[in-house]
């Protein structure tokens, strides 16, 4: 039994690698493709953008459109702030965790305005982290365009999941909220 506990603790200690230390940070490749692929390689990006899409599926049509616009602007502004070094990467990582926590709360509650917009604004920390990590590689416009395009596609997949959850999965939003909270806790460890 003691061996199982030690192995469990060892495996759990490796979970942050799944959330934050994902591939796509190599600085040999830059440009649109690197920016596009990057959001698909990190659990933090996937859960946040999918959760945000699921969240806004239940909102009015104009909120779905405003959601993708707000998410895109937040990522671009965040990337530019990170590229200038105005916010350190360590603070950006805590902002990413906050975005996951706020997304989880928004999915658990019935709020369709305050929490979704807070989640979108906190998405800027995803942009900050990538501005710090990737901006010095050059091709900033191509990187940002790729990153925003990738995140927008994940968001649209979240909208589709929102439609499926609404029709076929009881408590689907709460399940996704739980996933966001788990990824946030993994990121804190």
mmCIF file with all atom_site columns, C-alpha atoms in Angstrom:
data_model
loop_
_atom_site.group_PDB
_atom_site.id
_atom_site.type_symbol
_atom_site.label_atom_id
_atom_site.label_alt_id
_atom_site.label_comp_id
_atom_site.label_asym_id
_atom_site.label_entity_id
_atom_site.label_seq_id
_atom_site.pdbx_PDB_ins_code
_atom_site.Cartn_x
_atom_site.Cartn_y
_atom_site.Cartn_z
_atom_site.occupancy
_atom_site.B_iso_or_equiv
_atom_site.pdbx_formal_charge
_atom_site.auth_seq_id
_atom_site.auth_comp_id
_atom_site.auth_asym_id
_atom_site.auth_atom_id
_atom_site.pdbx_PDB_model_num
ATOM 1   C CA . UNK A 1 1   ? 0.000   0.000  0.000   1.00 0.00 ? 1   UNK A CA 1
ATOM 2   C CA . UNK A 1 2   ? 2.834   2.385  0.824   1.00 0.00 ? 2   UNK A CA 1
ATOM 3   C CA . UNK A 1 3   ? 4.353   1.800  -2.635  1.00 0.00 ? 3   UNK A CA 1
ATOM 4   C CA . UNK A 1 4   ? 1.050   2.711  -4.318  1.00 0.00 ? 4   UNK A CA 1
ATOM 5   C CA . UNK A 1 5   ? 0.849   5.951  -2.334  1.00 0.00 ? 5   UNK A CA 1
ATOM 6   C CA . UNK A 1 6   ? 4.394   6.906  -3.300  1.00 0.00 ? 6   UNK A CA 1
ATOM 7   C CA . UNK A 1 7   ? 3.745   6.147  -6.960  1.00 0.00 ? 7   UNK A CA 1
ATOM 8   C CA . UNK A 1 8   ? 0.498   8.123  -6.849  1.00 0.00 ? 8   UNK A CA 1
ATOM 9   C CA . UNK A 1 9   ? 2.250   11.139 -5.335  1.00 0.00 ? 9   UNK A CA 1
ATOM 10  C CA . UNK A 1 10  ? 5.008   10.868 -7.940  1.00 0.00 ? 10  UNK A CA 1
ATOM 11  C CA . UNK A 1 11  ? 2.525   10.726 -10.806 1.00 0.00 ? 11  UNK A CA 1
ATOM 12  C CA . UNK A 1 12  ? 0.450   13.591 -9.417  1.00 0.00 ? 12  UNK A CA 1
ATOM 13  C CA . UNK A 1 13  ? 3.563   15.732 -9.095  1.00 0.00 ? 13  UNK A CA 1
ATOM 14  C CA . UNK A 1 14  ? 4.056   15.428 -12.850 1.00 0.00 ? 14  UNK A CA 1
ATOM 15  C CA . UNK A 1 15  ? 0.585   16.747 -13.710 1.00 0.00 ? 15  UNK A CA 1
ATOM 16  C CA . UNK A 1 16  ? 1.645   20.411 -14.003 1.00 0.00 ? 16  UNK A CA 1
ATOM 17  C CA . UNK A 1 17  ? 3.597   19.370 -17.084 1.00 0.00 ? 17  UNK A CA 1
ATOM 18  C CA . UNK A 1 18  ? 0.293   18.544 -18.761 1.00 0.00 ? 18  UNK A CA 1
ATOM 19  C CA . UNK A 1 19  ? -1.187  21.943 -17.989 1.00 0.00 ? 19  UNK A CA 1
ATOM 20  C CA . UNK A 1 20  ? 1.512   24.526 -18.491 1.00 0.00 ? 20  UNK A CA 1
ATOM 21  C CA . UNK A 1 21  ? 4.731   23.054 -19.863 1.00 0.00 ? 21  UNK A CA 1
ATOM 22  C CA . UNK A 1 22  ? 3.350   21.983 -23.207 1.00 0.00 ? 22  UNK A CA 1
ATOM 23  C CA . UNK A 1 23  ? 5.182   21.809 -26.527 1.00 0.00 ? 23  UNK A CA 1
ATOM 24  C CA . UNK A 1 24  ? 5.214   24.709 -28.894 1.00 0.00 ? 24  UNK A CA 1
ATOM 25  C CA . UNK A 1 25  ? 7.664   26.840 -26.980 1.00 0.00 ? 25  UNK A CA 1
ATOM 26  C CA . UNK A 1 26  ? 10.598  25.933 -29.168 1.00 0.00 ? 26  UNK A CA 1
ATOM 27  C CA . UNK A 1 27  ? 12.044  29.088 -30.579 1.00 0.00 ? 27  UNK A CA 1
ATOM 28  C CA . UNK A 1 28  ? 13.367  27.524 -33.767 1.00 0.00 ? 28  UNK A CA 1
ATOM 29  C CA . UNK A 1 29  ? 9.975   27.775 -35.448 1.00 0.00 ? 29  UNK A CA 1
ATOM 30  C CA . UNK A 1 30  ? 8.014   30.965 -35.631 1.00 0.00 ? 30  UNK A CA 1
ATOM 31  C CA . UNK A 1 31  ? 5.290   32.378 -37.781 1.00 0.00 ? 31  UNK A CA 1
ATOM 32  C CA . UNK A 1 32  ? 1.668   31.611 -38.443 1.00 0.00 ? 32  UNK A CA 1
ATOM 33  C CA . UNK A 1 33  ? 1.918   27.821 -38.163 1.00 0.00 ? 33  UNK A CA 1
ATOM 34  C CA . UNK A 1 34  ? 3.755   27.978 -34.806 1.00 0.00 ? 34  UNK A CA 1
ATOM 35  C CA . UNK A 1 35  ? 1.162   30.428 -33.467 1.00 0.00 ? 35  UNK A CA 1
ATOM 36  C CA . UNK A 1 36  ? -1.718  28.347 -34.837 1.00 0.00 ? 36  UNK A CA 1
ATOM 37  C CA . UNK A 1 37  ? -0.514  25.019 -33.447 1.00 0.00 ? 37  UNK A CA 1
ATOM 38  C CA . UNK A 1 38  ? 0.429   26.366 -30.023 1.00 0.00 ? 38  UNK A CA 1
ATOM 39  C CA . UNK A 1 39  ? -3.105  26.628 -28.510 1.00 0.00 ? 39  UNK A CA 1
ATOM 40  C CA . UNK A 1 40  ? -3.812  23.008 -29.465 1.00 0.00 ? 40  UNK A CA 1
ATOM 41  C CA . UNK A 1 41  ? -0.783  21.729 -27.542 1.00 0.00 ? 41  UNK A CA 1
ATOM 42  C CA . UNK A 1 42  ? -1.672  23.021 -24.073 1.00 0.00 ? 42  UNK A CA 1
ATOM 43  C CA . UNK A 1 43  ? -4.398  21.763 -21.794 1.00 0.00 ? 43  UNK A CA 1
ATOM 44  C CA . UNK A 1 44  ? -4.743  25.252 -20.294 1.00 0.00 ? 44  UNK A CA 1
ATOM 45  C CA . UNK A 1 45  ? -5.582  26.799 -23.686 1.00 0.00 ? 45  UNK A CA 1
ATOM 46  C CA . UNK A 1 46  ? -7.905  24.008 -24.731 1.00 0.00 ? 46  UNK A CA 1
ATOM 47  C CA . UNK A 1 47  ? -9.937  23.998 -21.527 1.00 0.00 ? 47  UNK A CA 1
ATOM 48  C CA . UNK A 1 48  ? -10.199 27.777 -21.362 1.00 0.00 ? 48  UNK A CA 1
ATOM 49  C CA . UNK A 1 49  ? -11.286 28.288 -24.990 1.00 0.00 ? 49  UNK A CA 1
ATOM 50  C CA . UNK A 1 50  ? -13.619 25.267 -25.018 1.00 0.00 ? 50  UNK A CA 1
ATOM 51  C CA . UNK A 1 51  ? -15.142 26.308 -21.685 1.00 0.00 ? 51  UNK A CA 1
ATOM 52  C CA . UNK A 1 52  ? -15.601 29.863 -22.917 1.00 0.00 ? 52  UNK A CA 1
ATOM 53  C CA . UNK A 1 53  ? -17.381 28.608 -26.039 1.00 0.00 ? 53  UNK A CA 1
ATOM 54  C CA . UNK A 1 54  ? -19.612 26.301 -23.991 1.00 0.00 ? 54  UNK A CA 1
ATOM 55  C CA . UNK A 1 55  ? -20.354 29.183 -21.641 1.00 0.00 ? 55  UNK A CA 1
ATOM 56  C CA . UNK A 1 56  ? -21.399 31.544 -24.406 1.00 0.00 ? 56  UNK A CA 1
ATOM 57  C CA . UNK A 1 57  ? -23.511 28.964 -26.240 1.00 0.00 ? 57  UNK A CA 1
ATOM 58  C CA . UNK A 1 58  ? -26.247 29.581 -23.680 1.00 0.00 ? 58  UNK A CA 1
ATOM 59  C CA . UNK A 1 59  ? -26.014 33.351 -24.178 1.00 0.00 ? 59  UNK A CA 1
ATOM 60  C CA . UNK A 1 60  ? -27.801 35.405 -26.798 1.00 0.00 ? 60  UNK A CA 1
ATOM 61  C CA . UNK A 1 61  ? -26.483 35.415 -30.369 1.00 0.00 ? 61  UNK A CA 1
ATOM 62  C CA . UNK A 1 62  ? -24.792 38.824 -30.054 1.00 0.00 ? 62  UNK A CA 1
ATOM 63  C CA . UNK A 1 63  ? -22.841 37.529 -27.023 1.00 0.00 ? 63  UNK A CA 1
ATOM 64  C CA . UNK A 1 64  ? -21.455 34.641 -29.087 1.00 0.00 ? 64  UNK A CA 1
ATOM 65  C CA . UNK A 1 65  ? -20.089 37.104 -31.624 1.00 0.00 ? 65  UNK A CA 1
ATOM 66  C CA . UNK A 1 66  ? -18.922 39.510 -28.919 1.00 0.00 ? 66  UNK A CA 1
ATOM 67  C CA . UNK A 1 67  ? -17.238 36.565 -27.200 1.00 0.00 ? 67  UNK A CA 1
ATOM 68  C CA . UNK A 1 68  ? -15.003 35.723 -30.130 1.00 0.00 ? 68  UNK A CA 1
ATOM 69  C CA . UNK A 1 69  ? -14.193 39.397 -30.701 1.00 0.00 ? 69  UNK A CA 1
ATOM 70  C CA . UNK A 1 70  ? -13.406 39.978 -27.015 1.00 0.00 ? 70  UNK A CA 1
ATOM 71  C CA . UNK A 1 71  ? -11.304 36.810 -26.826 1.00 0.00 ? 71  UNK A CA 1
ATOM 72  C CA . UNK A 1 72  ? -9.330  37.833 -29.923 1.00 0.00 ? 72  UNK A CA 1
ATOM 73  C CA . UNK A 1 73  ? -8.716  41.381 -28.704 1.00 0.00 ? 73  UNK A CA 1
ATOM 74  C CA . UNK A 1 74  ? -7.692  40.131 -25.248 1.00 0.00 ? 74  UNK A CA 1
ATOM 75  C CA . UNK A 1 75  ? -5.176  37.710 -26.788 1.00 0.00 ? 75  UNK A CA 1
ATOM 76  C CA . UNK A 1 76  ? -3.718  40.365 -29.095 1.00 0.00 ? 76  UNK A CA 1
ATOM 77  C CA . UNK A 1 77  ? -3.423  43.017 -26.376 1.00 0.00 ? 77  UNK A CA 1
ATOM 78  C CA . UNK A 1 78  ? -1.990  40.446 -23.983 1.00 0.00 ? 78  UNK A CA 1
ATOM 79  C CA . UNK A 1 79  ? 0.577   39.308 -26.549 1.00 0.00 ? 79  UNK A CA 1
ATOM 80  C CA . UNK A 1 80  ? 1.684   42.896 -27.141 1.00 0.00 ? 80  UNK A CA 1
ATOM 81  C CA . UNK A 1 81  ? 1.966   43.567 -23.395 1.00 0.00 ? 81  UNK A CA 1
ATOM 82  C CA . UNK A 1 82  ? 3.992   40.377 -22.964 1.00 0.00 ? 82  UNK A CA 1
ATOM 83  C CA . UNK A 1 83  ? 6.213   41.173 -25.945 1.00 0.00 ? 83  UNK A CA 1
ATOM 84  C CA . UNK A 1 84  ? 7.069   44.506 -24.337 1.00 0.00 ? 84  UNK A CA 1
ATOM 85  C CA . UNK A 1 85  ? 7.899   42.767 -21.062 1.00 0.00 ? 85  UNK A CA 1
ATOM 86  C CA . UNK A 1 86  ? 5.411   44.859 -19.073 1.00 0.00 ? 86  UNK A CA 1
ATOM 87  C CA . UNK A 1 87  ? 4.132   41.846 -17.120 1.00 0.00 ? 87  UNK A CA 1
ATOM 88  C CA . UNK A 1 88  ? 6.496   39.054 -16.042 1.00 0.00 ? 88  UNK A CA 1
ATOM 89  C CA . UNK A 1 89  ? 5.771   35.524 -17.228 1.00 0.00 ? 89  UNK A CA 1
ATOM 90  C CA . UNK A 1 90  ? 5.300   34.268 -13.671 1.00 0.00 ? 90  UNK A CA 1
ATOM 91  C CA . UNK A 1 91  ? 2.433   36.711 -13.119 1.00 0.00 ? 91  UNK A CA 1
ATOM 92  C CA . UNK A 1 92  ? 0.973   35.772 -16.501 1.00 0.00 ? 92  UNK A CA 1
ATOM 93  C CA . UNK A 1 93  ? 0.897   32.106 -15.443 1.00 0.00 ? 93  UNK A CA 1
ATOM 94  C CA . UNK A 1 94  ? -1.149  33.046 -12.362 1.00 0.00 ? 94  UNK A CA 1
ATOM 95  C CA . UNK A 1 95  ? -3.429  35.065 -14.659 1.00 0.00 ? 95  UNK A CA 1
ATOM 96  C CA . UNK A 1 96  ? -3.935  31.955 -16.790 1.00 0.00 ? 96  UNK A CA 1
ATOM 97  C CA . UNK A 1 97  ? -4.890  30.009 -13.676 1.00 0.00 ? 97  UNK A CA 1
ATOM 98  C CA . UNK A 1 98  ? -7.282  32.828 -12.712 1.00 0.00 ? 98  UNK A CA 1
ATOM 99  C CA . UNK A 1 99  ? -8.853  32.659 -16.188 1.00 0.00 ? 99  UNK A CA 1
ATOM 100 C CA . UNK A 1 100 ? -9.500  28.943 -15.680 1.00 0.00 ? 100 UNK A CA 1
ATOM 101 C CA . UNK A 1 101 ? -10.987 29.513 -12.232 1.00 0.00 ? 101 UNK A CA 1
ATOM 102 C CA . UNK A 1 102 ? -13.251 32.305 -13.489 1.00 0.00 ? 102 UNK A CA 1
ATOM 103 C CA . UNK A 1 103 ? -14.292 30.154 -16.461 1.00 0.00 ? 103 UNK A CA 1
ATOM 104 C CA . UNK A 1 104 ? -15.121 27.324 -14.034 1.00 0.00 ? 104 UNK A CA 1
ATOM 105 C CA . UNK A 1 105 ? -17.197 29.650 -11.829 1.00 0.00 ? 105 UNK A CA 1
ATOM 106 C CA . UNK A 1 106 ? -18.970 31.046 -14.879 1.00 0.00 ? 106 UNK A CA 1
ATOM 107 C CA . UNK A 1 107 ? -19.829 27.523 -16.049 1.00 0.00 ? 107 UNK A CA 1
ATOM 108 C CA . UNK A 1 108 ? -21.164 26.568 -12.613 1.00 0.00 ? 108 UNK A CA 1
ATOM 109 C CA . UNK A 1 109 ? -23.331 29.670 -12.246 1.00 0.00 ? 109 UNK A CA 1
ATOM 110 C CA . UNK A 1 110 ? -26.130 30.963 -14.416 1.00 0.00 ? 110 UNK A CA 1
ATOM 111 C CA . UNK A 1 111 ? -24.519 34.320 -15.101 1.00 0.00 ? 111 UNK A CA 1
ATOM 112 C CA . UNK A 1 112 ? -24.428 35.122 -18.790 1.00 0.00 ? 112 UNK A CA 1
ATOM 113 C CA . UNK A 1 113 ? -22.778 38.548 -18.632 1.00 0.00 ? 113 UNK A CA 1
ATOM 114 C CA . UNK A 1 114 ? -20.342 39.369 -15.811 1.00 0.00 ? 114 UNK A CA 1
ATOM 115 C CA . UNK A 1 115 ? -18.410 36.099 -15.490 1.00 0.00 ? 115 UNK A CA 1
ATOM 116 C CA . UNK A 1 116 ? -18.058 35.464 -19.257 1.00 0.00 ? 116 UNK A CA 1
ATOM 117 C CA . UNK A 1 117 ? -16.619 38.933 -19.850 1.00 0.00 ? 117 UNK A CA 1
ATOM 118 C CA . UNK A 1 118 ? -14.276 38.515 -16.872 1.00 0.00 ? 118 UNK A CA 1
ATOM 119 C CA . UNK A 1 119 ? -13.115 35.208 -18.371 1.00 0.00 ? 119 UNK A CA 1
ATOM 120 C CA . UNK A 1 120 ? -12.527 36.884 -21.736 1.00 0.00 ? 120 UNK A CA 1
ATOM 121 C CA . UNK A 1 121 ? -10.520 39.681 -20.166 1.00 0.00 ? 121 UNK A CA 1
ATOM 122 C CA . UNK A 1 122 ? -8.453  37.230 -18.157 1.00 0.00 ? 122 UNK A CA 1
ATOM 123 C CA . UNK A 1 123 ? -7.714  35.418 -21.429 1.00 0.00 ? 123 UNK A CA 1
ATOM 124 C CA . UNK A 1 124 ? -5.325  38.288 -22.061 1.00 0.00 ? 124 UNK A CA 1
ATOM 125 C CA . UNK A 1 125 ? -2.906  36.502 -19.709 1.00 0.00 ? 125 UNK A CA 1
ATOM 126 C CA . UNK A 1 126 ? -2.687  33.655 -22.227 1.00 0.00 ? 126 UNK A CA 1
ATOM 127 C CA . UNK A 1 127 ? -1.545  36.279 -24.720 1.00 0.00 ? 127 UNK A CA 1
ATOM 128 C CA . UNK A 1 128 ? 0.880   37.829 -22.205 1.00 0.00 ? 128 UNK A CA 1
ATOM 129 C CA . UNK A 1 129 ? 2.556   34.484 -21.546 1.00 0.00 ? 129 UNK A CA 1
ATOM 130 C CA . UNK A 1 130 ? 3.020   33.872 -25.243 1.00 0.00 ? 130 UNK A CA 1
ATOM 131 C CA . UNK A 1 131 ? 4.204   37.392 -25.872 1.00 0.00 ? 131 UNK A CA 1
ATOM 132 C CA . UNK A 1 132 ? 6.944   36.866 -23.290 1.00 0.00 ? 132 UNK A CA 1
ATOM 133 C CA . UNK A 1 133 ? 7.844   33.400 -24.599 1.00 0.00 ? 133 UNK A CA 1
ATOM 134 C CA . UNK A 1 134 ? 7.541   33.779 -28.353 1.00 0.00 ? 134 UNK A CA 1
ATOM 135 C CA . UNK A 1 135 ? 7.860   37.449 -29.334 1.00 0.00 ? 135 UNK A CA 1
ATOM 136 C CA . UNK A 1 136 ? 11.639  37.520 -29.451 1.00 0.00 ? 136 UNK A CA 1
ATOM 137 C CA . UNK A 1 137 ? 11.559  34.794 -32.132 1.00 0.00 ? 137 UNK A CA 1
ATOM 138 C CA . UNK A 1 138 ? 10.299  37.381 -34.624 1.00 0.00 ? 138 UNK A CA 1
ATOM 139 C CA . UNK A 1 139 ? 7.342   37.285 -36.997 1.00 0.00 ? 139 UNK A CA 1
ATOM 140 C CA . UNK A 1 140 ? 5.075   38.760 -34.313 1.00 0.00 ? 140 UNK A CA 1
ATOM 141 C CA . UNK A 1 141 ? 2.162   39.512 -36.642 1.00 0.00 ? 141 UNK A CA 1
ATOM 142 C CA . UNK A 1 142 ? 2.189   35.976 -38.030 1.00 0.00 ? 142 UNK A CA 1
ATOM 143 C CA . UNK A 1 143 ? 2.482   34.448 -34.535 1.00 0.00 ? 143 UNK A CA 1
ATOM 144 C CA . UNK A 1 144 ? -0.408  36.501 -33.163 1.00 0.00 ? 144 UNK A CA 1
ATOM 145 C CA . UNK A 1 145 ? -2.554  35.804 -36.218 1.00 0.00 ? 145 UNK A CA 1
ATOM 146 C CA . UNK A 1 146 ? -1.921  32.078 -35.879 1.00 0.00 ? 146 UNK A CA 1
ATOM 147 C CA . UNK A 1 147 ? -2.558  32.086 -32.126 1.00 0.00 ? 147 UNK A CA 1
ATOM 148 C CA . UNK A 1 148 ? -5.818  34.017 -32.442 1.00 0.00 ? 148 UNK A CA 1
ATOM 149 C CA . UNK A 1 149 ? -6.978  31.814 -35.327 1.00 0.00 ? 149 UNK A CA 1
ATOM 150 C CA . UNK A 1 150 ? -6.226  28.651 -33.343 1.00 0.00 ? 150 UNK A CA 1
ATOM 151 C CA . UNK A 1 151 ? -7.960  29.938 -30.212 1.00 0.00 ? 151 UNK A CA 1
ATOM 152 C CA . UNK A 1 152 ? -10.956 31.088 -32.290 1.00 0.00 ? 152 UNK A CA 1
ATOM 153 C CA . UNK A 1 153 ? -11.311 27.595 -33.755 1.00 0.00 ? 153 UNK A CA 1
ATOM 154 C CA . UNK A 1 154 ? -11.163 26.051 -30.285 1.00 0.00 ? 154 UNK A CA 1
ATOM 155 C CA . UNK A 1 155 ? -13.769 28.600 -29.130 1.00 0.00 ? 155 UNK A CA 1
ATOM 156 C CA . UNK A 1 156 ? -16.028 27.615 -32.056 1.00 0.00 ? 156 UNK A CA 1
ATOM 157 C CA . UNK A 1 157 ? -15.586 23.963 -31.083 1.00 0.00 ? 157 UNK A CA 1
ATOM 158 C CA . UNK A 1 158 ? -16.683 25.042 -27.606 1.00 0.00 ? 158 UNK A CA 1
ATOM 159 C CA . UNK A 1 159 ? -19.814 26.590 -29.090 1.00 0.00 ? 159 UNK A CA 1
ATOM 160 C CA . UNK A 1 160 ? -20.540 23.262 -30.823 1.00 0.00 ? 160 UNK A CA 1
ATOM 161 C CA . UNK A 1 161 ? -19.928 21.398 -27.550 1.00 0.00 ? 161 UNK A CA 1
ATOM 162 C CA . UNK A 1 162 ? -22.261 23.866 -25.853 1.00 0.00 ? 162 UNK A CA 1
ATOM 163 C CA . UNK A 1 163 ? -25.001 22.912 -28.316 1.00 0.00 ? 163 UNK A CA 1
ATOM 164 C CA . UNK A 1 164 ? -24.367 19.207 -27.701 1.00 0.00 ? 164 UNK A CA 1
ATOM 165 C CA . UNK A 1 165 ? -24.227 19.635 -23.920 1.00 0.00 ? 165 UNK A CA 1
ATOM 166 C CA . UNK A 1 166 ? -27.438 21.656 -23.909 1.00 0.00 ? 166 UNK A CA 1
ATOM 167 C CA . UNK A 1 167 ? -29.325 19.006 -25.862 1.00 0.00 ? 167 UNK A CA 1
ATOM 168 C CA . UNK A 1 168 ? -27.796 15.703 -24.800 1.00 0.00 ? 168 UNK A CA 1
ATOM 169 C CA . UNK A 1 169 ? -25.581 15.902 -21.699 1.00 0.00 ? 169 UNK A CA 1
ATOM 170 C CA . UNK A 1 170 ? -27.182 16.662 -18.349 1.00 0.00 ? 170 UNK A CA 1
ATOM 171 C CA . UNK A 1 171 ? -24.958 18.962 -16.289 1.00 0.00 ? 171 UNK A CA 1
ATOM 172 C CA . UNK A 1 172 ? -22.581 19.337 -19.247 1.00 0.00 ? 172 UNK A CA 1
ATOM 173 C CA . UNK A 1 173 ? -21.627 22.922 -18.342 1.00 0.00 ? 173 UNK A CA 1
ATOM 174 C CA . UNK A 1 174 ? -20.835 21.873 -14.786 1.00 0.00 ? 174 UNK A CA 1
ATOM 175 C CA . UNK A 1 175 ? -18.716 18.975 -16.049 1.00 0.00 ? 175 UNK A CA 1
ATOM 176 C CA . UNK A 1 176 ? -16.704 21.383 -18.192 1.00 0.00 ? 176 UNK A CA 1
ATOM 177 C CA . UNK A 1 177 ? -16.473 23.785 -15.243 1.00 0.00 ? 177 UNK A CA 1
ATOM 178 C CA . UNK A 1 178 ? -15.046 20.964 -13.159 1.00 0.00 ? 178 UNK A CA 1
ATOM 179 C CA . UNK A 1 179 ? -12.472 20.266 -15.893 1.00 0.00 ? 179 UNK A CA 1
ATOM 180 C CA . UNK A 1 180 ? -11.446 23.946 -15.864 1.00 0.00 ? 180 UNK A CA 1
ATOM 181 C CA . UNK A 1 181 ? -11.108 23.889 -12.076 1.00 0.00 ? 181 UNK A CA 1
ATOM 182 C CA . UNK A 1 182 ? -8.997  20.705 -12.225 1.00 0.00 ? 182 UNK A CA 1
ATOM 183 C CA . UNK A 1 183 ? -6.639  22.239 -14.789 1.00 0.00 ? 183 UNK A CA 1
ATOM 184 C CA . UNK A 1 184 ? -6.365  25.367 -12.600 1.00 0.00 ? 184 UNK A CA 1
ATOM 185 C CA . UNK A 1 185 ? -5.487  23.252 -9.557  1.00 0.00 ? 185 UNK A CA 1
ATOM 186 C CA . UNK A 1 186 ? -2.930  21.303 -11.599 1.00 0.00 ? 186 UNK A CA 1
ATOM 187 C CA . UNK A 1 187 ? -1.421  24.606 -12.672 1.00 0.00 ? 187 UNK A CA 1
ATOM 188 C CA . UNK A 1 188 ? -1.144  25.753 -9.066  1.00 0.00 ? 188 UNK A CA 1
ATOM 189 C CA . UNK A 1 189 ? 0.771   22.653 -8.031  1.00 0.00 ? 189 UNK A CA 1
#
